[in-house]
């Protein structure tokens, strides 16, 4: 496909999605609308399979995703992480809940689920699909890759494809559910703000302290990208040295937090540079990448295990996140929204939080107060669910595939 035409089509889809989100006061989030458009477009053949690749945005996203993760680390201070210890616990409980409920599903349906023939040689059982579902549903890209490696090691190609389908579909479920739940939480917070029980976050004044200690020539667009790029390269090096035990993005996030805490980087290091908007759009396009390879036949062949994974997974998310959140003093909507971050992670955590705040707040002060309450929780939640699963849980359970 012509690269310019592909780029224009992608921008049109995102423009429509933004317009619908604003018109529906974020009831239909931009991420959900874009997912539906891309899904229909790819499945009907309206969009060619190479649309996202031809637009060059996927290639750009592959380069800058680490940059955005470093930026994310500079958005929240160490004090914010200390304040969000409850969120971390809810996120961990969510991962446990997904695992427990999918194990229950395996015990109930494991022997009765259809056994899918992989090229007439090996048969994958329901247990294999549930194991791969735990990692894929509550983890990120690393989880999917770990599950695929284990499945392909036993020749289970259908099981290897299963987490990709989950990754392609979980946003379609997670985005609208979270959007609706966050709208409820945002409305509650608006009432809290008007009653004087919620304060707007303190905005740091512009000045030398908020600009970091880097010299002026490194605070330009190319200078900032150079510095952040060095951090990403260091993160990649650590990942390679530890053979993936310390994932690139986890290291990048930690370094971003550290460099903000030490004053090297300013808060939200990429904000204000000319390239930030395009970088964010490229990252968002990564969310829709798996939809380009999804076909109706794939959904039909794996419909039953997909249904079980999502039904039992969502029950696990709701029960465990709401239960632990209630014990820790969080509202039920906020707790469940934290749990649902396991379905998509960043950047959905940021976009949905901002959309909910803008949809509920009627003044800039109200929007700032609502966003200041929701966004830190959602960002930390995405880190605790997706990262913990990727590094720990999937590594433990993936060894059970094919046995």
Coordinates of C-alpha atoms in Angstrom, one line a residue:
X1 CA 0.0 0.0 0.0
X2 CA 1.2 3.5 -0.7
X3 CA 2.9 4.8 2.5
X4 CA 1.3 8.3 2.3
X5 CA -2.2 6.8 1.7
X6 CA -1.7 4.4 4.6
X7 CA -0.6 7.2 6.9
X8 CA -3.7 9.3 5.9
X9 CA -6.1 6.4 6.5
X10 CA -4.6 5.7 9.9
X11 CA -4.9 9.4 10.8
X12 CA -8.5 9.4 9.5
X13 CA -9.4 6.4 11.8
X14 CA -7.9 8.1 14.8
X15 CA -9.6 11.5 14.0
X16 CA -13.0 9.7 13.8
X17 CA -12.2 7.9 17.1
X18 CA -11.3 11.1 18.9
X19 CA -14.5 12.8 17.5
X20 CA -16.7 9.9 18.7
X21 CA -15.0 9.9 22.2
X22 CA -15.7 13.6 22.6
X23 CA -19.3 13.4 21.3
X24 CA -20.1 10.6 23.7
X25 CA -18.3 12.2 26.6
X26 CA -15.8 9.3 26.6
X27 CA -18.6 6.7 27.0
X28 CA -17.1 5.2 23.8
X29 CA -13.4 5.7 24.3
X30 CA -11.2 6.6 21.3
X31 CA -9.2 3.3 21.8
X32 CA -12.4 1.2 21.6
X33 CA -13.8 3.0 18.6
X34 CA -10.4 2.7 16.7
X35 CA -10.2 -1.0 17.6
X36 CA -13.7 -1.6 16.2
X37 CA -12.9 0.3 13.0
X38 CA -9.6 -1.5 12.5
X39 CA -11.1 -4.9 13.3
X40 CA -14.0 -4.5 10.8
X41 CA -11.6 -2.9 8.2
X42 CA -9.2 -5.8 8.3
X43 CA -11.8 -8.6 8.5
X44 CA -13.8 -7.2 5.6
X45 CA -10.7 -6.5 3.4
X46 CA -11.5 -2.8 3.4
X47 CA -8.0 -2.3 4.9
X48 CA -5.1 -4.2 3.4
X49 CA -3.1 -6.3 5.9
X50 CA -0.1 -4.1 5.5
X51 CA -1.9 -0.9 6.3
X52 CA -0.2 -0.2 9.6
X53 CA 3.1 -1.4 8.4
X54 CA 3.0 0.7 5.3
X55 CA 2.1 3.8 7.3
X56 CA 5.6 3.5 8.9
X57 CA 3.9 4.1 12.3
X58 CA 4.6 0.6 13.5
X59 CA 8.2 0.9 12.6
X60 CA 8.4 4.2 14.4
X61 CA 6.6 2.8 17.4
X62 CA 9.1 -0.1 17.7
X63 CA 11.8 2.5 18.0
X64 CA 10.2 5.0 20.4
X65 CA 8.3 2.7 22.7
X66 CA 11.2 2.7 25.1
X67 CA 11.3 6.5 24.9
X68 CA 7.7 6.7 26.0
X69 CA 8.3 4.2 28.9
X70 CA 11.2 6.4 30.1
X71 CA 8.8 9.4 29.9
X72 CA 6.2 7.5 31.8
X73 CA 8.7 6.9 34.6
X74 CA 9.2 10.7 34.8
X75 CA 5.5 11.4 35.1
X76 CA 5.2 9.9 38.6
X77 CA 7.6 10.7 41.4
X78 CA 8.9 8.3 44.0
X79 CA 6.5 9.9 46.5
X80 CA 3.6 9.0 44.1
X81 CA 4.7 5.4 44.1
X82 CA 4.9 5.3 47.9
X83 CA 1.4 6.8 48.0
X84 CA 0.1 4.1 45.6
X85 CA 1.2 1.0 47.6
X86 CA -2.4 0.0 47.9
X87 CA -2.7 0.1 44.1
X88 CA 0.3 -2.2 43.8
X89 CA -1.4 -4.7 46.1
X90 CA -4.7 -4.5 44.1
X91 CA -2.7 -5.1 40.9
X92 CA -1.0 -8.2 42.4
X93 CA -4.3 -9.5 43.6
X94 CA -5.7 -9.1 40.2
X95 CA -3.0 -11.3 38.6
X96 CA -3.6 -13.9 41.3
X97 CA -7.4 -13.7 40.7
X98 CA -7.0 -14.3 36.9
X99 CA -4.8 -17.3 37.6
X100 CA -7.1 -18.8 40.2
X101 CA -10.3 -18.4 38.1
X102 CA -8.7 -19.9 35.0
X103 CA -7.4 -22.8 37.0
X104 CA -11.0 -23.3 38.2
X105 CA -12.1 -23.1 34.5
X106 CA -9.6 -25.8 33.7
X107 CA -10.8 -28.1 36.5
X108 CA -14.4 -27.7 35.3
X109 CA -14.0 -27.7 31.5
X110 CA -10.5 -29.2 31.0
X111 CA -11.6 -32.7 30.0
X112 CA -14.7 -31.6 28.2
X113 CA -13.2 -28.9 26.0
X114 CA -12.6 -29.7 22.3
X115 CA -9.1 -31.1 21.6
X116 CA -7.7 -29.1 18.7
X117 CA -5.6 -31.1 16.2
X118 CA -2.4 -29.3 15.3
X119 CA -1.6 -30.5 11.8
X120 CA -2.8 -34.0 12.6
X121 CA 0.0 -34.8 14.9
X122 CA -0.4 -33.3 18.4
X123 CA -3.5 -32.5 20.4
X124 CA -3.7 -29.4 22.6
X125 CA -5.9 -29.9 25.7
X126 CA -8.1 -27.3 27.4
X127 CA -5.4 -27.1 30.1
X128 CA -2.9 -25.9 27.6
X129 CA -5.2 -23.1 26.5
X130 CA -5.9 -22.1 30.1
X131 CA -2.2 -21.9 30.9
X132 CA -1.5 -19.8 27.8
X133 CA -4.6 -17.7 28.6
X134 CA -3.3 -16.8 32.1
X135 CA -0.2 -15.3 30.7
X136 CA -1.7 -13.6 27.7
X137 CA -4.8 -12.1 29.5
X138 CA -2.9 -10.6 32.4
X139 CA 0.5 -9.8 30.8
X140 CA 2.0 -7.9 27.9
X141 CA 4.1 -8.7 24.9
X142 CA 6.7 -10.5 26.9
X143 CA 4.1 -12.8 28.3
X144 CA 2.8 -13.6 24.9
X145 CA 6.3 -14.4 23.6
X146 CA 7.1 -16.6 26.6
X147 CA 3.9 -18.6 26.1
X148 CA 4.5 -18.9 22.4
X149 CA 8.0 -20.2 22.9
X150 CA 6.8 -22.9 25.3
X151 CA 3.9 -24.0 23.0
X152 CA 6.1 -24.1 19.9
X153 CA 8.6 -26.2 21.8
X154 CA 6.0 -28.9 22.0
X155 CA 4.7 -28.4 18.5
X156 CA 1.4 -26.9 19.6
X157 CA 1.0 -24.2 16.9
X158 CA -2.6 -23.6 17.8
X159 CA -1.8 -22.9 21.4
X160 CA 1.0 -20.5 20.2
X161 CA -1.6 -18.6 18.2
X162 CA -4.0 -18.4 21.1
X163 CA -2.3 -15.6 23.1
X164 CA -2.1 -13.5 19.9
X165 CA -5.9 -13.7 19.6
X166 CA -6.3 -12.8 23.2
X167 CA -4.0 -9.8 22.7
X168 CA -6.0 -8.7 19.7
X169 CA -9.3 -8.9 21.5
X170 CA -8.6 -8.0 25.1
X171 CA -8.5 -4.3 24.3
X172 CA -11.9 -4.5 22.7
X173 CA -13.2 -5.8 26.1
X174 CA -11.0 -3.9 28.4
X175 CA -11.3 -0.4 26.9
X176 CA -15.1 0.0 27.0
X177 CA -15.4 -1.7 30.4
X178 CA -12.8 0.5 31.9
X179 CA -14.2 3.6 30.2
X180 CA -17.6 3.0 31.7
X181 CA -16.3 2.2 35.2
X182 CA -13.9 5.2 35.2
X183 CA -16.8 7.5 34.2
X184 CA -18.6 6.4 37.4
X185 CA -15.5 7.0 39.5
X186 CA -14.9 10.4 37.8
X187 CA -18.5 11.4 38.6
X188 CA -18.0 10.4 42.3
X189 CA -14.7 12.4 42.4
X190 CA -16.4 15.4 41.0
X191 CA -18.9 15.3 43.8
X192 CA -16.0 14.9 46.3
X193 CA -14.2 17.9 44.8
X194 CA -17.4 20.1 44.9
X195 CA -17.9 19.0 48.5
X196 CA -14.3 20.2 49.4
X197 CA -13.0 16.7 50.1
X198 CA -10.8 16.4 47.0
X199 CA -8.0 18.8 46.2
X200 CA -6.5 19.5 42.8
X201 CA -2.9 18.3 42.4
X202 CA -0.2 20.9 43.1
X203 CA 1.4 21.9 39.8
X204 CA 5.1 22.5 39.9
X205 CA 6.0 26.1 38.9
X206 CA 8.1 26.5 35.9
X207 CA 11.7 27.2 36.7
X208 CA 15.2 25.8 36.9
X209 CA 14.2 23.1 39.4
X210 CA 11.4 21.8 37.2
X211 CA 13.5 21.7 34.1
X212 CA 16.1 19.3 35.4
X213 CA 19.8 19.8 35.6
X214 CA 20.6 19.2 31.9
X215 CA 22.1 22.2 30.1
X216 CA 19.9 24.3 27.8
X217 CA 21.2 22.7 24.5
X218 CA 20.0 19.3 25.8
X219 CA 16.5 20.5 26.5
X220 CA 15.7 21.0 22.9
X221 CA 13.7 18.4 20.9
X222 CA 16.8 16.7 19.4
X223 CA 18.7 17.1 22.7
X224 CA 15.9 15.6 24.8
X225 CA 15.5 12.7 22.4
X226 CA 19.3 12.1 22.4
X227 CA 19.3 11.9 26.3
X228 CA 16.3 9.7 26.5
X229 CA 17.6 7.5 23.7
X230 CA 20.8 6.9 25.7
X231 CA 18.7 5.7 28.6
X232 CA 16.8 3.3 26.3
X233 CA 20.1 2.0 25.0
X234 CA 21.3 1.4 28.6
X235 CA 18.0 -0.4 29.3
X236 CA 18.5 -2.7 26.3
X237 CA 22.0 -3.4 27.4
X238 CA 20.8 -4.4 30.9
X239 CA 18.1 -6.6 29.3
X240 CA 20.7 -8.4 27.1
X241 CA 23.2 -8.8 30.0
X242 CA 20.5 -10.5 32.2
X243 CA 19.1 -12.4 29.2
X244 CA 15.7 -10.8 29.6
X245 CA 15.3 -11.4 33.3
X246 CA 15.3 -7.6 33.7
X247 CA 13.1 -6.6 30.8
X248 CA 14.0 -3.5 28.7
X249 CA 10.8 -1.7 29.5
X250 CA 11.0 -2.4 33.2
X251 CA 14.5 -1.1 33.4
X252 CA 13.5 2.0 31.3
X253 CA 10.7 2.7 33.7
X254 CA 12.9 2.4 36.7
X255 CA 15.6 4.6 35.2
X256 CA 13.0 7.2 34.2
X257 CA 11.8 7.3 37.8
X258 CA 15.3 7.5 39.1
X259 CA 16.4 10.3 36.7
X260 CA 13.4 12.4 37.7
X261 CA 14.0 11.8 41.4
X262 CA 17.6 12.8 41.1
X263 CA 16.7 15.9 39.1
X264 CA 18.5 14.9 35.9
X265 CA 15.2 14.8 33.9
X266 CA 12.4 17.3 34.4
X267 CA 8.9 15.9 35.2
X268 CA 7.2 14.5 32.1
X269 CA 10.5 14.7 30.2
X270 CA 9.0 14.4 26.7
X271 CA 6.2 16.9 27.2
X272 CA 6.6 20.1 25.2
X273 CA 8.9 18.7 22.6
X274 CA 7.8 18.8 19.0
X275 CA 8.0 15.0 18.5
X276 CA 5.9 13.9 21.4
X277 CA 2.5 13.9 19.8
X278 CA 3.6 11.8 16.8
X279 CA 5.4 9.4 19.1
X280 CA 2.3 8.8 21.1
X281 CA 0.2 8.2 18.0
X282 CA 2.8 5.6 16.8
X283 CA 2.6 3.9 20.2
X284 CA -1.2 3.8 20.1
X285 CA -1.0 2.1 16.7
X286 CA 0.9 -0.8 18.3
X287 CA -2.3 -1.6 20.1
X288 CA -4.1 -2.4 16.8
X289 CA -1.2 -4.4 15.2
X290 CA -2.6 -7.9 16.0
X291 CA -5.9 -7.1 14.4
X292 CA -4.3 -7.0 11.0
X293 CA -3.7 -10.8 11.2
X294 CA -7.0 -11.8 12.8
X295 CA -9.5 -13.7 10.6
X296 CA -13.0 -15.0 11.2
X297 CA -11.8 -18.6 10.9
X298 CA -9.3 -18.0 13.7
X299 CA -12.1 -16.8 16.0
X300 CA -14.3 -19.7 15.1
X301 CA -11.7 -22.4 15.7
X302 CA -10.8 -21.0 19.1
X303 CA -14.2 -19.5 20.1
X304 CA -14.8 -21.8 23.1
X305 CA -11.4 -21.5 24.8
X306 CA -11.5 -17.7 24.1
X307 CA -14.9 -17.4 25.7
X308 CA -13.8 -19.3 28.8
X309 CA -10.6 -17.3 29.2
X310 CA -12.4 -14.0 29.0
X311 CA -15.4 -15.0 31.1
X312 CA -13.5 -16.6 34.0
X313 CA -10.6 -14.0 33.7
X314 CA -13.0 -11.1 34.1
X315 CA -14.7 -12.8 37.0
X316 CA -11.3 -13.2 38.6
X317 CA -10.4 -9.6 38.0
X318 CA -13.7 -8.3 39.4
X319 CA -13.7 -10.5 42.5
X320 CA -10.1 -10.1 43.6
X321 CA -9.5 -6.5 42.7
X322 CA -12.8 -5.3 44.3
X323 CA -12.3 -7.5 47.4
X324 CA -8.8 -6.3 48.1
X325 CA -9.6 -2.8 47.1
X326 CA -12.5 -2.7 49.5
X327 CA -10.2 -3.9 52.3
X328 CA -7.7 -1.1 51.5
X329 CA -10.4 1.6 51.4
X330 CA -10.7 2.1 47.6
X331 CA -14.1 2.4 45.9
X332 CA -15.3 -0.6 44.0
X333 CA -15.2 1.1 40.6
X334 CA -11.7 2.4 41.1
X335 CA -10.5 -1.1 42.3
X336 CA -12.1 -2.9 39.3
X337 CA -10.6 -0.3 36.9
X338 CA -7.2 -1.0 38.4
X339 CA -7.7 -4.7 37.8
X340 CA -8.8 -4.2 34.2
X341 CA -5.5 -2.5 33.4
X342 CA -4.2 -6.1 33.1
X343 CA -6.1 -6.3 29.8
X344 CA -4.2 -3.5 28.1
X345 CA -1.6 -1.6 30.2
X346 CA 0.1 1.6 28.9
X347 CA -0.9 3.8 27.0
X348 CA -4.5 2.8 27.6
X349 CA -4.1 3.6 31.3
X350 CA -3.2 7.2 30.5
X351 CA -5.7 7.8 27.7
X352 CA -8.7 6.4 29.5
X353 CA -7.9 8.3 32.7
X354 CA -7.6 11.6 30.8
X355 CA -10.8 10.9 28.9
X356 CA -12.8 10.1 32.0
X357 CA -11.6 13.3 33.8
X358 CA -12.4 15.5 30.8
X359 CA -15.8 13.8 30.4
X360 CA -16.8 14.5 34.1
X361 CA -15.1 17.7 34.9
X362 CA -16.8 20.9 33.9
X363 CA -13.9 23.3 34.7
X364 CA -10.2 23.0 34.3
X365 CA -9.9 22.7 38.1
X366 CA -12.3 19.9 38.3
X367 CA -10.6 18.0 35.4
X368 CA -7.2 18.5 37.1
X369 CA -8.5 17.2 40.4
X370 CA -10.2 14.1 38.9
X371 CA -7.3 13.3 36.7
X372 CA -4.9 13.8 39.6
X373 CA -6.7 11.2 41.6
X374 CA -7.3 8.6 38.9
X375 CA -4.2 8.8 36.6
X376 CA -1.5 7.9 39.2
X377 CA -3.5 4.9 40.3
X378 CA -4.0 3.7 36.7
X379 CA -0.4 4.1 35.7
X380 CA 0.9 2.3 38.7
X381 CA -1.8 -0.4 38.2
X382 CA -0.7 -1.1 34.7
X383 CA 2.9 -1.5 35.9
X384 CA 2.0 -3.9 38.7
X385 CA -0.3 -6.1 36.6
X386 CA 1.4 -6.4 33.3
X387 CA 5.0 -6.3 34.5
X388 CA 4.5 -8.7 37.4
X389 CA 2.8 -11.2 35.2
X390 CA 5.4 -10.9 32.4
X391 CA 8.4 -11.4 34.7
X392 CA 7.1 -13.8 37.3
X393 CA 3.8 -15.6 36.7
X394 CA 4.2 -16.5 33.0
X395 CA 7.7 -17.7 33.5
X396 CA 6.4 -20.2 36.1
X397 CA 3.3 -21.5 34.4
X398 CA 4.6 -21.6 30.8
X399 CA 6.6 -24.7 31.6
X400 CA 3.3 -26.6 32.1
X401 CA 2.2 -26.3 28.5
X402 CA 2.1 -29.6 26.6
X403 CA 2.5 -31.8 29.8

